[in-house]
Short mmCIF file of C-alpha atoms in Angstrom, two decimals:
data_model
loop_
_atom_site.label_atom_id
_atom_site.label_comp_id
_atom_site.label_asym_id
_atom_site.label_seq_id
_atom_site.Cartn_x
_atom_site.Cartn_y
_atom_site.Cartn_z
CA MET A 4 15.15 -15.15 8.22
CA LEU A 5 14.35 -16.90 4.96
CA ILE A 6 11.88 -14.21 3.92
CA ALA A 7 14.57 -11.52 4.22
CA LEU A 8 16.95 -13.56 2.06
CA ALA A 9 14.19 -14.08 -0.52
CA ALA A 10 13.55 -10.31 -0.56
CA VAL A 11 17.22 -9.55 -1.23
CA LEU A 12 17.41 -12.12 -4.04
CA LEU A 13 14.24 -10.69 -5.60
CA LEU A 14 15.71 -7.18 -5.51
CA VAL A 15 18.78 -8.45 -7.37
CA LEU A 16 16.50 -10.03 -10.00
CA MET A 17 14.43 -6.87 -10.39
CA ARG A 18 17.50 -4.81 -11.24
CA GLN A 19 17.45 -6.62 -14.59
CA LEU A 20 13.87 -5.56 -15.40
CA PRO A 21 12.95 -2.50 -17.51
CA GLU A 22 12.45 0.72 -15.56
CA PRO A 23 10.83 4.08 -16.38
CA ASP A 24 12.93 6.41 -18.52
CA ARG A 25 13.40 8.85 -15.69
CA ILE A 26 13.16 8.29 -11.96
CA GLY A 27 14.35 11.38 -10.13
CA TRP A 28 14.91 11.69 -6.42
CA TRP A 29 11.76 13.80 -6.17
CA ALA A 30 9.62 10.90 -7.43
CA VAL A 31 10.82 8.70 -4.58
CA VAL A 32 10.57 11.52 -2.01
CA SER A 33 7.00 12.49 -2.96
CA PHE A 34 5.75 8.90 -2.80
CA GLY A 35 7.73 8.36 0.39
CA VAL A 36 6.26 11.40 2.17
CA VAL A 37 2.67 10.52 1.25
CA GLY A 38 3.18 6.84 2.07
CA ILE A 39 4.76 7.55 5.46
CA LEU A 40 1.97 9.94 6.44
CA LEU A 41 -0.68 7.41 5.41
CA GLU A 42 0.93 4.54 7.31
CA ILE A 43 1.49 6.66 10.41
CA GLY A 44 -2.18 7.58 10.23
CA ARG A 45 -3.08 3.91 10.02
CA THR A 46 -0.91 3.13 13.05
CA ALA A 47 -2.61 5.90 15.03
CA ASN A 48 -6.10 4.81 13.96
CA LYS A 49 -6.54 1.06 13.93
CA SER A 50 -10.33 1.08 13.84
CA GLY A 51 -11.00 1.50 10.12
CA ALA A 52 -10.57 -0.90 7.21
CA MET A 53 -10.07 2.07 4.90
CA ALA A 54 -6.69 2.76 6.48
CA GLY A 55 -5.38 -0.57 5.32
CA SER A 56 -6.92 -0.03 1.89
CA LEU A 57 -5.06 3.24 1.45
CA VAL A 58 -1.81 1.49 2.21
CA PHE A 59 -2.10 -1.22 -0.44
CA VAL A 60 -3.37 1.33 -2.96
CA MET A 61 -0.20 3.33 -2.37
CA HIS A 62 2.02 0.24 -2.77
CA LEU A 63 0.45 -0.59 -6.13
CA ALA A 64 0.61 3.04 -7.27
CA ILE A 65 4.32 3.21 -6.39
CA GLY A 66 5.03 -0.04 -8.25
CA VAL A 67 3.17 0.86 -11.44
CA SER A 68 4.77 4.33 -11.51
CA LEU A 69 8.38 3.60 -10.51
CA GLY A 70 8.80 -0.03 -11.55
CA GLY A 71 9.34 -3.15 -9.49
CA PHE A 72 12.75 -2.34 -8.01
CA TYR A 73 12.16 1.27 -6.96
CA GLY A 74 8.56 0.48 -6.06
CA ALA A 75 9.59 -2.35 -3.74
CA MET A 76 12.40 -0.31 -2.20
CA THR A 77 10.13 2.70 -1.59
CA ALA A 78 7.35 0.57 -0.08
CA ALA A 79 9.91 -1.18 2.15
CA PHE A 80 11.42 2.14 3.24
CA ILE A 81 7.97 3.51 4.14
CA THR A 82 7.20 0.39 6.18
CA GLY A 83 10.55 0.44 7.96
CA ILE A 84 10.28 4.11 8.93
CA THR A 85 6.67 3.96 10.14
CA GLN A 86 7.06 0.74 12.10
CA THR A 87 10.22 2.02 13.74
CA TYR A 88 8.23 5.14 14.68
CA ALA A 89 5.51 2.88 16.13
CA ARG A 90 8.15 0.92 18.12
CA VAL A 91 7.29 -2.40 16.53
CA ASN A 92 9.44 -5.39 17.50
CA PRO A 93 12.62 -5.34 15.32
CA LEU A 94 12.12 -8.94 14.16
CA LYS A 95 8.59 -8.06 13.07
CA ILE A 96 9.89 -4.99 11.22
CA VAL A 97 12.32 -7.19 9.27
CA PHE A 98 9.48 -9.55 8.37
CA ASN A 99 7.12 -6.75 7.32
CA VAL A 100 9.76 -4.92 5.27
CA SER A 101 10.72 -8.17 3.53
CA GLU A 102 7.07 -8.97 2.89
CA ARG A 103 6.59 -5.56 1.25
CA VAL A 104 9.57 -6.16 -1.03
CA ILE A 105 8.33 -9.61 -2.04
CA SER A 106 4.69 -8.57 -2.55
CA VAL A 107 5.44 -5.48 -4.66
CA GLY A 108 8.39 -7.15 -6.37
CA PHE A 109 6.58 -10.29 -7.49
CA ALA A 110 3.54 -8.29 -8.58
CA PHE A 111 5.51 -6.05 -10.91
CA CYS A 112 7.78 -8.80 -12.17
CA VAL A 113 4.58 -10.43 -13.43
CA TYR A 114 3.42 -7.03 -14.69
CA VAL A 115 6.54 -6.64 -16.86
CA TRP A 116 6.46 -10.27 -18.03
CA LEU A 117 2.87 -9.70 -19.23
CA GLY A 118 3.97 -6.68 -21.25
CA GLY A 119 3.19 -3.84 -18.83
CA GLN A 120 5.00 -0.51 -18.99
CA HIS A 121 6.05 1.89 -16.21
CA PRO A 122 3.94 3.97 -16.15
CA PRO A 123 1.36 2.52 -18.56
CA LEU A 124 0.31 4.53 -21.61
CA VAL A 125 -3.20 4.90 -20.21
CA LEU A 126 -1.70 7.18 -17.52
CA ARG A 127 0.22 9.40 -19.94
CA PRO A 128 -2.01 10.11 -22.96
CA ASP A 129 -0.28 13.46 -23.62
CA GLU A 130 2.96 11.71 -24.56
CA ILE A 131 1.55 9.60 -27.40
CA GLY A 132 -0.27 12.51 -29.04
CA VAL A 133 -3.34 10.49 -30.02
CA VAL A 134 -6.32 9.01 -28.24
CA LEU A 135 -5.36 5.63 -26.80
CA PRO A 136 -7.49 2.88 -28.43
CA PHE A 137 -10.08 1.44 -26.06
CA ASN A 138 -8.85 -2.13 -26.46
CA VAL A 139 -5.27 -1.08 -25.67
CA ALA A 140 -6.46 0.70 -22.52
CA LEU A 141 -8.40 -2.40 -21.45
CA ILE A 142 -5.34 -4.60 -21.98
CA GLU A 143 -3.18 -2.29 -19.87
CA ILE A 144 -5.76 -2.21 -17.09
CA GLY A 145 -6.08 -6.01 -17.29
CA ILE A 146 -2.30 -6.42 -16.94
CA PHE A 147 -2.35 -4.13 -13.91
CA LEU A 148 -5.20 -6.11 -12.31
CA ALA A 149 -3.24 -9.33 -12.86
CA ALA A 150 -0.30 -7.75 -11.03
CA ALA A 151 -2.64 -6.61 -8.24
CA ILE A 152 -3.94 -10.17 -7.81
CA VAL A 153 -0.35 -11.42 -7.51
CA TYR A 154 0.31 -8.72 -4.91
CA PHE A 155 -2.68 -9.78 -2.80
CA VAL A 156 -1.95 -13.50 -3.08
CA VAL A 157 1.74 -13.14 -2.17
CA ASN A 158 0.94 -10.72 0.65
CA SER A 159 -1.79 -12.95 2.10
CA VAL A 160 0.30 -16.12 1.84
CA ALA A 161 3.23 -14.49 3.67
CA VAL A 162 1.12 -12.89 6.41
CA ASN A 163 -1.26 -15.81 6.97
CA THR A 164 1.59 -18.32 7.01
CA ALA A 165 3.26 -16.31 9.77
CA VAL A 166 -0.03 -16.05 11.69
CA ALA A 167 -0.73 -19.77 11.30
CA LEU A 168 2.75 -20.73 12.49
CA SER A 169 2.50 -18.44 15.52
CA THR A 170 -1.00 -19.63 16.50
CA GLY A 171 -0.69 -23.29 15.55
CA LYS A 172 -3.69 -23.10 13.20
CA SER A 173 -3.99 -24.46 9.68
CA ILE A 174 -2.59 -22.11 7.02
CA LEU A 175 -5.59 -22.76 4.75
CA SER A 176 -8.15 -22.04 7.46
CA THR A 177 -6.30 -18.87 8.47
CA TRP A 178 -6.21 -17.72 4.84
CA ARG A 179 -9.92 -18.40 4.38
CA SER A 180 -10.94 -16.49 7.49
CA ASN A 181 -8.62 -13.51 7.01
CA THR A 182 -8.33 -13.04 3.25
CA LEU A 183 -10.73 -14.90 0.99
CA TRP A 184 -13.86 -12.92 1.85
CA VAL A 185 -12.23 -9.51 1.13
CA LEU A 186 -10.23 -10.50 -1.95
CA GLY A 187 -12.85 -9.29 -4.43
CA TYR A 188 -13.13 -5.94 -2.66
CA ASP A 189 -9.34 -5.55 -2.62
CA ILE A 190 -9.04 -6.25 -6.35
CA ALA A 191 -11.76 -3.71 -7.18
CA ALA A 192 -10.26 -1.12 -4.81
CA SER A 193 -6.84 -1.62 -6.42
CA LEU A 194 -8.09 0.40 -9.41
CA LEU A 195 -7.73 3.44 -7.15
CA ALA A 196 -3.98 2.89 -7.46
CA LEU A 197 -4.20 3.82 -11.14
CA ALA A 198 -5.87 7.10 -10.18
CA VAL A 199 -3.11 7.80 -7.64
CA ALA A 200 -0.45 6.90 -10.22
CA TYR A 201 -2.11 9.20 -12.77
CA LEU A 202 -1.90 12.11 -10.33
CA PHE A 203 1.74 11.30 -9.66
CA VAL A 204 2.62 11.15 -13.39
CA ARG A 205 0.77 14.40 -14.05
CA PHE A 206 2.52 16.36 -11.31
CA ASP A 207 5.91 14.67 -11.70
CA ARG A 208 6.13 16.13 -15.20
CA ALA A 209 5.18 19.63 -14.01
CA GLU A 210 7.67 22.46 -13.72
CA GLY A 211 8.69 24.40 -10.64
CA ILE A 212 6.33 24.48 -7.69
CA GLY A 213 3.80 22.41 -9.64
CA ARG A 214 5.74 19.28 -8.67
CA PHE A 215 4.49 19.73 -5.11
CA GLY A 216 0.96 19.13 -6.38
CA PHE A 217 1.00 15.38 -5.69
CA ILE A 218 1.82 15.87 -2.02
CA ALA A 219 -0.50 18.89 -1.74
CA ILE A 220 -3.51 16.87 -2.92
CA PHE A 221 -3.02 14.22 -0.23
CA LEU A 222 -2.24 16.47 2.73
CA PRO A 223 -5.87 17.59 3.33
CA LEU A 224 -7.08 13.97 3.02
CA ILE A 225 -4.46 12.79 5.49
CA ALA A 226 -5.34 15.62 7.89
CA VAL A 227 -9.06 14.84 7.74
CA ARG A 228 -8.43 11.15 8.37
CA HIS A 229 -6.11 12.01 11.26
CA TYR A 230 -8.73 14.18 12.97
CA TYR A 231 -11.42 11.60 12.21
CA GLY A 232 -9.25 9.02 13.99
CA ARG A 233 -8.84 11.37 16.95
CA LEU A 234 -12.61 11.86 17.04
CA ASN A 235 -13.12 8.08 17.09
CA THR A 236 -10.67 7.84 19.99
CA VAL A 237 -12.57 10.50 21.95
CA GLN A 238 -15.88 8.75 21.22
CA ASP A 239 -14.46 5.44 22.45
CA LEU A 240 -13.25 7.17 25.60
CA TYR A 241 -16.71 8.63 26.24
CA LYS A 242 -18.26 5.19 25.78
CA GLU A 243 -15.83 3.71 28.30
CA LEU A 244 -16.62 6.51 30.76
CA ASP A 245 -20.37 5.99 30.30
CA SER A 246 -19.96 2.27 30.84
CA ALA A 247 -17.86 2.85 33.96
CA TYR A 248 -20.44 5.34 35.29
CA GLU A 249 -23.30 2.88 34.72
CA GLN A 250 -21.33 0.16 36.47
CA LEU A 251 -20.64 2.51 39.37
CA GLU A 252 -24.36 3.30 39.67
CA LEU A 253 -25.19 -0.41 39.79
CA ASN A 254 -22.58 -0.99 42.49
CA VAL A 255 -23.95 1.92 44.58
CA ARG A 256 -27.52 0.61 44.31
CA GLU A 257 -26.45 -2.84 45.41
#
């Protein structure tokens, strides 16, 4: 597939880009564990838009924290593991993994070209020893938002092109109906990725058991969302049973 080849070429290009000073195995593992649990939760509960939101927030947080190469590889690994777990068609897994690499990769190539750092200074004020000037913080946030826009555009183009080709519809009409109306919400929600990245940076620099803090914060949220999804499933089942019972009553009366 062309998209898989493009993903490989982009990974080769991203190896030339600046990376954070230190990326330990624990950084990748902690993001990977949280990301896998979130995506598995989304697979199990397909009813809420928030599930999808949490996924793209995690992709952007991984990219801004680890850099384009490791961010793209981690996001792709999470997607590959969770979709294999969900028994998705292998060809679709290849497409989705490649799309993750391209979306995260392009976004943080642009981020670096605009002068962004991994992670940005606004997420590590303790290191610089002084209060970060307001205008510098705004510039860093603006660079991140530009990268987020690139992420959403590349992601939507790849996905909607595939949908349009499979359904025979116009790519533009598919993009308008599936993406355009939520783009503003997605861009605003992407700021949550900076909060996630801040938590990661804070706990990644901790000593000893403190490094488990990043995972520990997300586990209760993931558990609550999992049980909420189960509750929705039970409610849907009750509605189906009520509907079947009402239909049975009508049939008996007739």
